[in-house]
mmCIF file with all atom_site columns, C-alpha atoms in Angstrom:
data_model
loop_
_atom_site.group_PDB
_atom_site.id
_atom_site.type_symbol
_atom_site.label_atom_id
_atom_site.label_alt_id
_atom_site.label_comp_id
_atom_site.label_asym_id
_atom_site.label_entity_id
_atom_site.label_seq_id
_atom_site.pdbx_PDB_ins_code
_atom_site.Cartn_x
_atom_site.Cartn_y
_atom_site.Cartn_z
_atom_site.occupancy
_atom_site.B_iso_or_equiv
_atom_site.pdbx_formal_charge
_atom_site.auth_seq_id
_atom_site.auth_comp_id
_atom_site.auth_asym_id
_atom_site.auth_atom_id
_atom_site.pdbx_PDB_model_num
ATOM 1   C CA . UNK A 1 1   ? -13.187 10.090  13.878  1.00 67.00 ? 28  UNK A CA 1
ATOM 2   C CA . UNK A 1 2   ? -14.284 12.666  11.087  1.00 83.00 ? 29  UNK A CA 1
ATOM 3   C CA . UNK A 1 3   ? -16.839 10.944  8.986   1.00 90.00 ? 30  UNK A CA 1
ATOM 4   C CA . UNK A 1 4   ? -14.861 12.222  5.406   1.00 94.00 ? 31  UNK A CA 1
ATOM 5   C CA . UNK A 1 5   ? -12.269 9.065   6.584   1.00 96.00 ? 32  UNK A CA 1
ATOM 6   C CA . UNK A 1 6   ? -14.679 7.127   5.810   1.00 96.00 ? 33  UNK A CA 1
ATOM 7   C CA . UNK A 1 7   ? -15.246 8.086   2.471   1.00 96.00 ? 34  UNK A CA 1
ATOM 8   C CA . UNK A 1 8   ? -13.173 6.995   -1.079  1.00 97.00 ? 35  UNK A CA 1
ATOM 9   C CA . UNK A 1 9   ? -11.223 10.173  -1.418  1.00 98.00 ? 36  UNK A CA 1
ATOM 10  C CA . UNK A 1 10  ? -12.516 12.154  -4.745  1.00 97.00 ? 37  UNK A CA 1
ATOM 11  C CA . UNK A 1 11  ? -11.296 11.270  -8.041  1.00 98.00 ? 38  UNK A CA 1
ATOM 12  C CA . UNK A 1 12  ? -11.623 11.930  -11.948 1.00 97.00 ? 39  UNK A CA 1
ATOM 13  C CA . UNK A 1 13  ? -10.782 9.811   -14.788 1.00 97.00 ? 40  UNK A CA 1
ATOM 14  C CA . UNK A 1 14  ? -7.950  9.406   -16.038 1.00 97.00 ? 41  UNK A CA 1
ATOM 15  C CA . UNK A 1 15  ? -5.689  10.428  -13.322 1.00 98.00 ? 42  UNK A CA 1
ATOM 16  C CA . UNK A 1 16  ? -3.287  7.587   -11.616 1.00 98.00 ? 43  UNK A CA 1
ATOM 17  C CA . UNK A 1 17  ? -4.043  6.717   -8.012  1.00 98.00 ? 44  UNK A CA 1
ATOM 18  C CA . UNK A 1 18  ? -1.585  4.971   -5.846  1.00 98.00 ? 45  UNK A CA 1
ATOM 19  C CA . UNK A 1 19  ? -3.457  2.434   -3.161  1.00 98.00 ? 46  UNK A CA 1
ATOM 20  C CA . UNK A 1 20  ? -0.795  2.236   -0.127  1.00 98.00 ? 47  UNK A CA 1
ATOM 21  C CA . UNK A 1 21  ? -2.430  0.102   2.395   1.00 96.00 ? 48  UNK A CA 1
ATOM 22  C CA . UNK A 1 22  ? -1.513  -1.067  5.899   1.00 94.00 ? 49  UNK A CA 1
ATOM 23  C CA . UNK A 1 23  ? -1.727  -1.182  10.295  1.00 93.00 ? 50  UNK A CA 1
ATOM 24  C CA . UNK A 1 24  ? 0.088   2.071   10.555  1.00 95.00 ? 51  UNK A CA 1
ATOM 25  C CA . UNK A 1 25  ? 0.666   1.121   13.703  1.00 93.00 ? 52  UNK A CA 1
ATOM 26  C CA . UNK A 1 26  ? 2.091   3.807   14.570  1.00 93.00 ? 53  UNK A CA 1
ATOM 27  C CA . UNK A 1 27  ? 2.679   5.366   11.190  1.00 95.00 ? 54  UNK A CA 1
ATOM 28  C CA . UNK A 1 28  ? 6.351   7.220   10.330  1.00 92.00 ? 55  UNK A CA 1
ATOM 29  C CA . UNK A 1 29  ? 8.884   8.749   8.443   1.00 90.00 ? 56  UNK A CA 1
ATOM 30  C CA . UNK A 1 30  ? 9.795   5.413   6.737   1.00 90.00 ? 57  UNK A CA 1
ATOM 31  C CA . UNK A 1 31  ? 5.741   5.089   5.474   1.00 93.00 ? 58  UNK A CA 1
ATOM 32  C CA . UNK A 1 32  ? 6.060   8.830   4.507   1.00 94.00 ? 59  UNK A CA 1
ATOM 33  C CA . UNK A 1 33  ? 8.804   8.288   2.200   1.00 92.00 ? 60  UNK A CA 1
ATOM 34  C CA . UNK A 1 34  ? 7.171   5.291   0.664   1.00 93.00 ? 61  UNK A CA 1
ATOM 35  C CA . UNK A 1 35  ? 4.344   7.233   -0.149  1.00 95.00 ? 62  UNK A CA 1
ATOM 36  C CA . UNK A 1 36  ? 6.603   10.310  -1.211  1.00 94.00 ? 63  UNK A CA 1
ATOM 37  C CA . UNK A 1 37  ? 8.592   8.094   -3.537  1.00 94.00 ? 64  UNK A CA 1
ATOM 38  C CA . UNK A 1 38  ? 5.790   6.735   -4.997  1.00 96.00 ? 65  UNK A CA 1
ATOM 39  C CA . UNK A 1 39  ? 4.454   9.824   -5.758  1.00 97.00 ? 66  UNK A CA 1
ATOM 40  C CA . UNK A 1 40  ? 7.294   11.029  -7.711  1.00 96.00 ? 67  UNK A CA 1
ATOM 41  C CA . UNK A 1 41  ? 8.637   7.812   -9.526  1.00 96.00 ? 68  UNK A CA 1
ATOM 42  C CA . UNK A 1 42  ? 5.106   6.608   -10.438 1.00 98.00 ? 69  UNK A CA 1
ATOM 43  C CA . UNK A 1 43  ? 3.854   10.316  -11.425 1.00 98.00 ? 70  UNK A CA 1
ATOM 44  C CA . UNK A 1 44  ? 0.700   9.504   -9.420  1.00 98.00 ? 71  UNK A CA 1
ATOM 45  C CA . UNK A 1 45  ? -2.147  12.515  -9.243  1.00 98.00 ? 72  UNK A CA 1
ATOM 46  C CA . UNK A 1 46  ? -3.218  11.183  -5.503  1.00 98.00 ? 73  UNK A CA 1
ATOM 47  C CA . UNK A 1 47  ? -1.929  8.046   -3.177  1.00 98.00 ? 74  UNK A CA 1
ATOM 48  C CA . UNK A 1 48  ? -4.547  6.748   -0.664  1.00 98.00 ? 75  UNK A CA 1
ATOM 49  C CA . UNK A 1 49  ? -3.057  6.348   2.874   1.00 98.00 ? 76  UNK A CA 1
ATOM 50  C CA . UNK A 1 50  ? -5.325  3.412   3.433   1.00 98.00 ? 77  UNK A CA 1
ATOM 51  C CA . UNK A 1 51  ? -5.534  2.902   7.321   1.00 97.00 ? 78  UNK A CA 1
ATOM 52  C CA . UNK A 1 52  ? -6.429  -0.325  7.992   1.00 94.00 ? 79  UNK A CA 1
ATOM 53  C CA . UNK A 1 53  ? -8.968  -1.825  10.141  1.00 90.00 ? 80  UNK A CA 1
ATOM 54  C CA . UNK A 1 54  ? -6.188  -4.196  10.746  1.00 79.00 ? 81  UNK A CA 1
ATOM 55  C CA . UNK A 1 55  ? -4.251  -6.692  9.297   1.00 68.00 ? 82  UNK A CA 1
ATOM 56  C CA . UNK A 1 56  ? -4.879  -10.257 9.367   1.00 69.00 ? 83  UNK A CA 1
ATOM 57  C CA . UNK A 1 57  ? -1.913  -11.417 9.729   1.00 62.00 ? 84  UNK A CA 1
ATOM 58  C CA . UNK A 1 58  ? -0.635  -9.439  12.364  1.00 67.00 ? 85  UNK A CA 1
ATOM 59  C CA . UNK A 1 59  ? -1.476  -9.318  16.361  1.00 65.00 ? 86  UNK A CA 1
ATOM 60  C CA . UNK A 1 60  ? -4.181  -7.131  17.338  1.00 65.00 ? 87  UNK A CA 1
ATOM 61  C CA . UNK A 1 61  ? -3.756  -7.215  20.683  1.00 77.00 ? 88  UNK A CA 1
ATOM 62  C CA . UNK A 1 62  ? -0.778  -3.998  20.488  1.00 81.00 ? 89  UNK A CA 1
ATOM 63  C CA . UNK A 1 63  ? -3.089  -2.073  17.712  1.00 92.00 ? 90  UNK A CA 1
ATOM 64  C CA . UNK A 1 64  ? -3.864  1.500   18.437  1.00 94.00 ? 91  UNK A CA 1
ATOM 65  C CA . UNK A 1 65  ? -7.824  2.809   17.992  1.00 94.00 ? 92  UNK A CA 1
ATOM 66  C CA . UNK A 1 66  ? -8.364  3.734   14.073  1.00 95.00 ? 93  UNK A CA 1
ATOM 67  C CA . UNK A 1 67  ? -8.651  7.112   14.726  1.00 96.00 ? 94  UNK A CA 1
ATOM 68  C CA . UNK A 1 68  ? -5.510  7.617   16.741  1.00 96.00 ? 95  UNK A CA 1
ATOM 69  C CA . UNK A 1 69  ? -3.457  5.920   13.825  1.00 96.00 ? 96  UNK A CA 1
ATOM 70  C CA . UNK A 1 70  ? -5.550  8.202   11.207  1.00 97.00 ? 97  UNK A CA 1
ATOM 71  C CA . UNK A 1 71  ? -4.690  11.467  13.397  1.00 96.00 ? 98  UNK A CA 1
ATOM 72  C CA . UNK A 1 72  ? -1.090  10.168  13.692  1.00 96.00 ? 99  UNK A CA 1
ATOM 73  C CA . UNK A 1 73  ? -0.772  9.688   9.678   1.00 97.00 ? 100 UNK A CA 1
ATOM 74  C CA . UNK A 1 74  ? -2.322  13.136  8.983   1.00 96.00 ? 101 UNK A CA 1
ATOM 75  C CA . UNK A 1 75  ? 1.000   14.358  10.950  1.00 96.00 ? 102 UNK A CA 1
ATOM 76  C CA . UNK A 1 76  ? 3.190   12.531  8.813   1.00 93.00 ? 103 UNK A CA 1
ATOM 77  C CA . UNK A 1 77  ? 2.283   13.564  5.361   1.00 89.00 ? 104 UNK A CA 1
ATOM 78  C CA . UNK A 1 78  ? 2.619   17.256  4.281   1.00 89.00 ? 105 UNK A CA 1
ATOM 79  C CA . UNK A 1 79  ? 1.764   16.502  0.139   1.00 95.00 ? 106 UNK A CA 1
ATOM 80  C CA . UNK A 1 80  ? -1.950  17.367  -0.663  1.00 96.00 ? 107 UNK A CA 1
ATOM 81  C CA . UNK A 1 81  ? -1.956  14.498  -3.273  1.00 98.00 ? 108 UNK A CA 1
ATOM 82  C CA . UNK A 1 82  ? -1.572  12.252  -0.162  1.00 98.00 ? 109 UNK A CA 1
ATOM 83  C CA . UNK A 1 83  ? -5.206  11.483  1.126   1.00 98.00 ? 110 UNK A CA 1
ATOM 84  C CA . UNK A 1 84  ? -5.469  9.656   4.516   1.00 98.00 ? 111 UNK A CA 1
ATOM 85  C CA . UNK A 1 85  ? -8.379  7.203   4.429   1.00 98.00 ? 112 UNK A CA 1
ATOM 86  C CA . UNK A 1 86  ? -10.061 4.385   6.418   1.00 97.00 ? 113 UNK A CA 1
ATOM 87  C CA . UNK A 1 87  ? -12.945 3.596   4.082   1.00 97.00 ? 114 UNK A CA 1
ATOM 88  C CA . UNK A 1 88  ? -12.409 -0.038  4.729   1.00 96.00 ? 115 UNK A CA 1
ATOM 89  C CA . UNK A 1 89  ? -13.550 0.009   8.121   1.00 95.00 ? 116 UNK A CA 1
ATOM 90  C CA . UNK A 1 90  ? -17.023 1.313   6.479   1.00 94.00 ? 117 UNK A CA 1
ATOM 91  C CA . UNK A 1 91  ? -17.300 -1.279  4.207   1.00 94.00 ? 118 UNK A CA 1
ATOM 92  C CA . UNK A 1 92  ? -15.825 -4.067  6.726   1.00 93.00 ? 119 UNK A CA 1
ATOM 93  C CA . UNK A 1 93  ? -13.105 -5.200  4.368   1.00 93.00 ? 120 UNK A CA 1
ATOM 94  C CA . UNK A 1 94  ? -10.157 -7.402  5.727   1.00 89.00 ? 121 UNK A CA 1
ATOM 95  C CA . UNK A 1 95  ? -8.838  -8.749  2.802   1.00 94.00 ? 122 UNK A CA 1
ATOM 96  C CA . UNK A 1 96  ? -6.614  -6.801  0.159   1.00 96.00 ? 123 UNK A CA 1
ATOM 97  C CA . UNK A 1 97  ? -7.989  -7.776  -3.110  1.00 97.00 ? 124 UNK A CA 1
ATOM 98  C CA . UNK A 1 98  ? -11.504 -7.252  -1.462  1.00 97.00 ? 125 UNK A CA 1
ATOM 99  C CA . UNK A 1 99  ? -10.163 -3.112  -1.375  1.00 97.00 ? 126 UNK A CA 1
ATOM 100 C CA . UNK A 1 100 ? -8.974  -3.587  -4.897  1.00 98.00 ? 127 UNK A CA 1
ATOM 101 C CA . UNK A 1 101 ? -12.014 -5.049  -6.337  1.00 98.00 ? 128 UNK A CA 1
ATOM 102 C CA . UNK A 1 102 ? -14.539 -2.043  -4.628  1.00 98.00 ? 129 UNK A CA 1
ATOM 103 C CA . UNK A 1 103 ? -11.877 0.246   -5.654  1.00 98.00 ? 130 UNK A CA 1
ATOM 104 C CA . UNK A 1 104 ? -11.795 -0.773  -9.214  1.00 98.00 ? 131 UNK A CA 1
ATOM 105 C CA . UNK A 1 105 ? -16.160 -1.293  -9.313  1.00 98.00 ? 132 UNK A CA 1
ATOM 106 C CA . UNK A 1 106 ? -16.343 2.556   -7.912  1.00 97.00 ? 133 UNK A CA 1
ATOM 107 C CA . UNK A 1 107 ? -13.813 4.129   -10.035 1.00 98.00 ? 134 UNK A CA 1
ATOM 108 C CA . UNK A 1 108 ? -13.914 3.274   -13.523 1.00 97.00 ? 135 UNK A CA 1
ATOM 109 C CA . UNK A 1 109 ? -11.474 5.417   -15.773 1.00 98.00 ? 136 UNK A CA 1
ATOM 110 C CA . UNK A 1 110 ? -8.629  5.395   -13.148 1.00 98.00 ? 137 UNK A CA 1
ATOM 111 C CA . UNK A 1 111 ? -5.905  3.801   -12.954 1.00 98.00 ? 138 UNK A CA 1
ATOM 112 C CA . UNK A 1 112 ? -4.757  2.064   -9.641  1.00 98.00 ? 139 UNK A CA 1
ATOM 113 C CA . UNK A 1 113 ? -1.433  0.645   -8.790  1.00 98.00 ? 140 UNK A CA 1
ATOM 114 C CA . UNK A 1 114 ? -0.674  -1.257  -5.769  1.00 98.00 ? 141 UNK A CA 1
ATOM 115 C CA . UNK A 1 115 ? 1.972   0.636   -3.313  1.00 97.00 ? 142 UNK A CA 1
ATOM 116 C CA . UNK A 1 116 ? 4.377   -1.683  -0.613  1.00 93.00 ? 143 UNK A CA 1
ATOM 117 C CA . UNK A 1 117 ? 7.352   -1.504  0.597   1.00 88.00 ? 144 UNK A CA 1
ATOM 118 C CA . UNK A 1 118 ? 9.975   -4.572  0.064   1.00 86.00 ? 145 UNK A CA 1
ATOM 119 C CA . UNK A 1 119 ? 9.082   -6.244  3.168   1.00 84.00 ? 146 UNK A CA 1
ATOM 120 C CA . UNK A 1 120 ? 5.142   -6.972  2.485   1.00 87.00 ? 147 UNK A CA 1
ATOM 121 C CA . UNK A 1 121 ? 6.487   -8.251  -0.547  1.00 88.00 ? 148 UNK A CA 1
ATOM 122 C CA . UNK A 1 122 ? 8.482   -10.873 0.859   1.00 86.00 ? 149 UNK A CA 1
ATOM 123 C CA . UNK A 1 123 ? 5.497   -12.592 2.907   1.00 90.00 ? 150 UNK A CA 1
ATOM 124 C CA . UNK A 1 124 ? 2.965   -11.238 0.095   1.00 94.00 ? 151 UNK A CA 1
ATOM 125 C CA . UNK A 1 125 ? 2.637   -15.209 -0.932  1.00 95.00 ? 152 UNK A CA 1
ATOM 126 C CA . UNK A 1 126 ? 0.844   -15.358 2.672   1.00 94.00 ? 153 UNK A CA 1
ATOM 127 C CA . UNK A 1 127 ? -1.844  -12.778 2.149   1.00 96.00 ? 154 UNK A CA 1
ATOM 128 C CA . UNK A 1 128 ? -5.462  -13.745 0.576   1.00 95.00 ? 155 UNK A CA 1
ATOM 129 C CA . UNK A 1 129 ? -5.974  -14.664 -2.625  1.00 97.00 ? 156 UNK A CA 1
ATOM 130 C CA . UNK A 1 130 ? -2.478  -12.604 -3.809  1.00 98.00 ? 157 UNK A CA 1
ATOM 131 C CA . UNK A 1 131 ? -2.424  -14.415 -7.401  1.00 98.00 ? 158 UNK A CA 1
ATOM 132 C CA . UNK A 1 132 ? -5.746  -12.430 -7.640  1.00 98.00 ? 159 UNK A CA 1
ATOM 133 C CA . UNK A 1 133 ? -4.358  -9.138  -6.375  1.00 98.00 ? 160 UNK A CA 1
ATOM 134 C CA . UNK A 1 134 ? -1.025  -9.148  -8.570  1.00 98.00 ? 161 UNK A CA 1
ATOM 135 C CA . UNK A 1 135 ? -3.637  -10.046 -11.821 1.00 98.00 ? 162 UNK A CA 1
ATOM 136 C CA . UNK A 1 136 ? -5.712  -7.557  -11.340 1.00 98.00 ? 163 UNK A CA 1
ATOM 137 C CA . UNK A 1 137 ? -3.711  -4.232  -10.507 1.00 98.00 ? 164 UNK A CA 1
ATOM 138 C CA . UNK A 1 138 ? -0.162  -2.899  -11.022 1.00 98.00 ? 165 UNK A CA 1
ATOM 139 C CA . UNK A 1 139 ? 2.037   -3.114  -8.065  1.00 98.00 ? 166 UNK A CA 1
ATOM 140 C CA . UNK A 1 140 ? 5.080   -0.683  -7.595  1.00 97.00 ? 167 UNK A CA 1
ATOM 141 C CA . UNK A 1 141 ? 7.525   -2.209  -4.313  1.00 94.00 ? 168 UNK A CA 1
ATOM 142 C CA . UNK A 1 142 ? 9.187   0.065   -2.868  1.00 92.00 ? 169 UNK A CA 1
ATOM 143 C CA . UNK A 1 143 ? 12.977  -0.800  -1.510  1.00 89.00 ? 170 UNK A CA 1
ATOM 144 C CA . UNK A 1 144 ? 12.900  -1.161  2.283   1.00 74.00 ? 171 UNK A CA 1
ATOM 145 C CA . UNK A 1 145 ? 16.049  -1.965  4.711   1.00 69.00 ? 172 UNK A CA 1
ATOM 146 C CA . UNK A 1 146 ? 17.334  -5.707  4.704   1.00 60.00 ? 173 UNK A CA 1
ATOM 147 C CA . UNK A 1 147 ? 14.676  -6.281  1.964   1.00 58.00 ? 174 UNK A CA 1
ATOM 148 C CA . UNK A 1 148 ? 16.507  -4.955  -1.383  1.00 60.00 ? 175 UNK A CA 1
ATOM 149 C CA . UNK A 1 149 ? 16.740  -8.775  -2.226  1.00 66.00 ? 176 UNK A CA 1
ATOM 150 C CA . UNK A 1 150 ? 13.198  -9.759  -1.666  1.00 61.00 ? 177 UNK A CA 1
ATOM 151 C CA . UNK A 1 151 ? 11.953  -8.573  -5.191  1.00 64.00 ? 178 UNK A CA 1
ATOM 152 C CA . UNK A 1 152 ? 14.959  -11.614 -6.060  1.00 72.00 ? 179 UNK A CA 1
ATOM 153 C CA . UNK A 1 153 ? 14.006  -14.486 -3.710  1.00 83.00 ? 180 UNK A CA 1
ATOM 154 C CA . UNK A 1 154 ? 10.522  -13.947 -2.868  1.00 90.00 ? 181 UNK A CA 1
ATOM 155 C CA . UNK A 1 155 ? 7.566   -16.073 -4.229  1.00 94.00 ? 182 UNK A CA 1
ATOM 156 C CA . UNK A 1 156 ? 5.666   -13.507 -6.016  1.00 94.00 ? 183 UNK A CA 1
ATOM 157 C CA . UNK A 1 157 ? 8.713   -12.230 -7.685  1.00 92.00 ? 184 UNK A CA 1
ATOM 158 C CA . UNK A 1 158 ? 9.146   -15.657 -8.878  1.00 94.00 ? 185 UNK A CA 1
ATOM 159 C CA . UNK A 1 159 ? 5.728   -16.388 -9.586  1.00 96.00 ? 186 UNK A CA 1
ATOM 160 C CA . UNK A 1 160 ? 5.834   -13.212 -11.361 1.00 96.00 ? 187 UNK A CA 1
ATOM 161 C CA . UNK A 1 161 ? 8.860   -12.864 -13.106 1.00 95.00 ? 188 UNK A CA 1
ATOM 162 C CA . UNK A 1 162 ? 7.791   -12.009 -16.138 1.00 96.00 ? 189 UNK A CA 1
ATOM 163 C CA . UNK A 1 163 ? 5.780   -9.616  -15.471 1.00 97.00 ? 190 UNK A CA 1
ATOM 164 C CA . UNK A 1 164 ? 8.498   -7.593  -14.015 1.00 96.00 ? 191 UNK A CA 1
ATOM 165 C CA . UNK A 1 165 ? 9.196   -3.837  -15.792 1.00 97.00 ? 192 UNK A CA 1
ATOM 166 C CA . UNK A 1 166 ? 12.478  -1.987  -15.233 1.00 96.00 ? 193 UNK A CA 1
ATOM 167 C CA . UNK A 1 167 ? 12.590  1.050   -13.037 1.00 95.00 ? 194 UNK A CA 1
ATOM 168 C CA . UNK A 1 168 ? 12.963  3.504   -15.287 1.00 96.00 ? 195 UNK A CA 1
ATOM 169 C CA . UNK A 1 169 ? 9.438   3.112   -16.572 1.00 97.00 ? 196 UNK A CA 1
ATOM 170 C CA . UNK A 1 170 ? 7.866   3.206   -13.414 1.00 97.00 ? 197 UNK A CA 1
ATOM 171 C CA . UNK A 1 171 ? 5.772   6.272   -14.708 1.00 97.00 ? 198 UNK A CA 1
ATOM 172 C CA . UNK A 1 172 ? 3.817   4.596   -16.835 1.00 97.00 ? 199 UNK A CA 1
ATOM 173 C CA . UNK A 1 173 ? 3.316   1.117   -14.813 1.00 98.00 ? 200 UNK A CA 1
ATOM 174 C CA . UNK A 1 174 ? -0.274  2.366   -12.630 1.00 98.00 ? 201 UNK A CA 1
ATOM 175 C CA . UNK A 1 175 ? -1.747  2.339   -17.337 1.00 97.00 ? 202 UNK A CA 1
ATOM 176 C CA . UNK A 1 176 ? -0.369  -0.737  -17.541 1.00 98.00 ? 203 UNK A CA 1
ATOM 177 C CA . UNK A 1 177 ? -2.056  -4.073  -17.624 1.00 97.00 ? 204 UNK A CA 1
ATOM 178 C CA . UNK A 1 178 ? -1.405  -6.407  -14.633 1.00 98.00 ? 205 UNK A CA 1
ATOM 179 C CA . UNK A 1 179 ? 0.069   -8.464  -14.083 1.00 98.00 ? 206 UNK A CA 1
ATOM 180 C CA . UNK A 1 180 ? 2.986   -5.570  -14.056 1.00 98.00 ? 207 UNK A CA 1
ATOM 181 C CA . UNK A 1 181 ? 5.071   -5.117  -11.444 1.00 97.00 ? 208 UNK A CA 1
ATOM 182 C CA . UNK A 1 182 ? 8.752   -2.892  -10.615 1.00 96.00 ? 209 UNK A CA 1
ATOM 183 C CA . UNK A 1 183 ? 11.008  -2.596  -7.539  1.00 93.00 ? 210 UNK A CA 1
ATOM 184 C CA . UNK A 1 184 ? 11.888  0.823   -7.122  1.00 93.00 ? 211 UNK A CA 1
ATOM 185 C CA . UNK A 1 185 ? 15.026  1.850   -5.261  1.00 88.00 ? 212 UNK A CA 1
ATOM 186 C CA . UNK A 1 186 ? 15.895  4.819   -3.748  1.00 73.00 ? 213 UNK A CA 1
ATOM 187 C CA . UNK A 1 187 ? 16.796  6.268   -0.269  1.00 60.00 ? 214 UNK A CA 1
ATOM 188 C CA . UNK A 1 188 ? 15.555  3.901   2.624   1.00 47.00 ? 215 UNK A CA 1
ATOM 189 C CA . UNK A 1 189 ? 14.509  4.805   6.371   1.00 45.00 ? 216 UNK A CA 1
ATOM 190 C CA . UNK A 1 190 ? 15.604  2.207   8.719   1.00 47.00 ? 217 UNK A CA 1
ATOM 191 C CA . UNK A 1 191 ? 12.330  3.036   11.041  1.00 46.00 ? 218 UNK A CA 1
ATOM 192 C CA . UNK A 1 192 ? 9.647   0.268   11.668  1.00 49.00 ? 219 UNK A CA 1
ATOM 193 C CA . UNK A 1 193 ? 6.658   0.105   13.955  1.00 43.00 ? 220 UNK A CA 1
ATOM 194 C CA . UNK A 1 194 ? 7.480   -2.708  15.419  1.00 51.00 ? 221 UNK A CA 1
ATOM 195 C CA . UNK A 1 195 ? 10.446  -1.071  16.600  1.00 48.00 ? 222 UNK A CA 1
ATOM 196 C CA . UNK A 1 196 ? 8.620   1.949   17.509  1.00 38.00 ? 223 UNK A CA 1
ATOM 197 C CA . UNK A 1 197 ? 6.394   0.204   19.615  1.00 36.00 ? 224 UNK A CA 1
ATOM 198 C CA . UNK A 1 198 ? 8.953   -1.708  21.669  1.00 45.00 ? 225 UNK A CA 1
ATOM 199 C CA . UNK A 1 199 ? 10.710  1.443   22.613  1.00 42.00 ? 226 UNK A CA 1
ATOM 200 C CA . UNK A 1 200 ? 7.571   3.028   23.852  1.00 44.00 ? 227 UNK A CA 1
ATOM 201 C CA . UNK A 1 201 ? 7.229   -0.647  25.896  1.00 44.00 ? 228 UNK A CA 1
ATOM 202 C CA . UNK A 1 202 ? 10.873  0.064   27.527  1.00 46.00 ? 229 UNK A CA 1
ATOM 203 C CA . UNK A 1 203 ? 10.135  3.760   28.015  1.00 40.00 ? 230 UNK A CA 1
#
């Protein structure tokens, strides 16, 4: 694995970054299009492909070496604004708001926002210390298939509620300050990894 994956990917003040963590196990068209509208509703300068160590809340036992999920991402993203990372693994983070806390101390000036799709955000109640993440950056939730409802029913959207902007000014929620959260819809892929890798199980 290239030693620059291991590296925060280069920014300058002022611009708007968009932090889209997760497995990536094995990444695909659905994650590309996350990222790609993100990148275009949120009028982002850069979105970090983060490329987890792995998750804690997911088995381990079917994830794929780092660097064959990092090579694998590269393939799916075409936009230079899209930089594929793994500087957690460096740093030995596991924990979300641990990314978003080095993130923020490194960068001052830019302006992060917080990039899932609609199904992290209905178990996001699960993950560590998620009041802290949701208070301390932006977060933009991107529709996913059978999850449209989740920004309706799930926890954090209730938690949250007010903290809620409308669509339409998605471009200015990454200067905003949190808690501020949208749900973003827009064309869906019905791909998952999980599916993924139980066809490559059958094969």
């Amino acid at each position: 694995m290239a030693e620059r994956y291991l590296r925060m990917p280069y920014v300058e003040k002022g611009m708007a970054v968009g932090l889209f963590g997760g497995s990536f196990n094995p990444p695909h068209a659905g994650h590309a299009l996350v990222a790609e509208t993100a990148l275009r509703r949120l009028h982002l300068d850069q979105l970090w492909w983060i490329v987890t160590p792995g998750n804690p809340l997911k088995n381990h036992r079917e994830l794929a070496p780092l660097a064959e999920r990092i090579a694998l991402s590269e393939k799916c993203t075409t936009d230079p604004r899209i930089k594929v990372t793994a500087f957690e693994a460096r740093h030995r983070i596991r924990y979300t708001a641990d990314t978003i806390r080095l993130v923020q101390h490194r960068n001052p000036g830019v302006d992060f926002v917080w990039i899932m799709g609609a199904d992290s955000l209905r178990d996001f109640h699960r993950w560590e210390r998620w009041r802290e993440i949701a208070q301390s950056i932006p977060i933009a939730v991107i529709d996913r298939p059978g999850d449209t409802l989740a920004f309706l029913s799930s926890t954090m959207a209730k938690t949250f509620d007010h903290a809620r902007i409308d669509e339409n000014d998605a471009p200015v929620l990454a200067h905003r300050r949190p808690p501020s959260w949208t749900f973003i819809h827009g064309p869906r892929s019905s791909l998952s990894s999980t599916a993924i890798r139980d066809a490559a199980r059958e094969v």
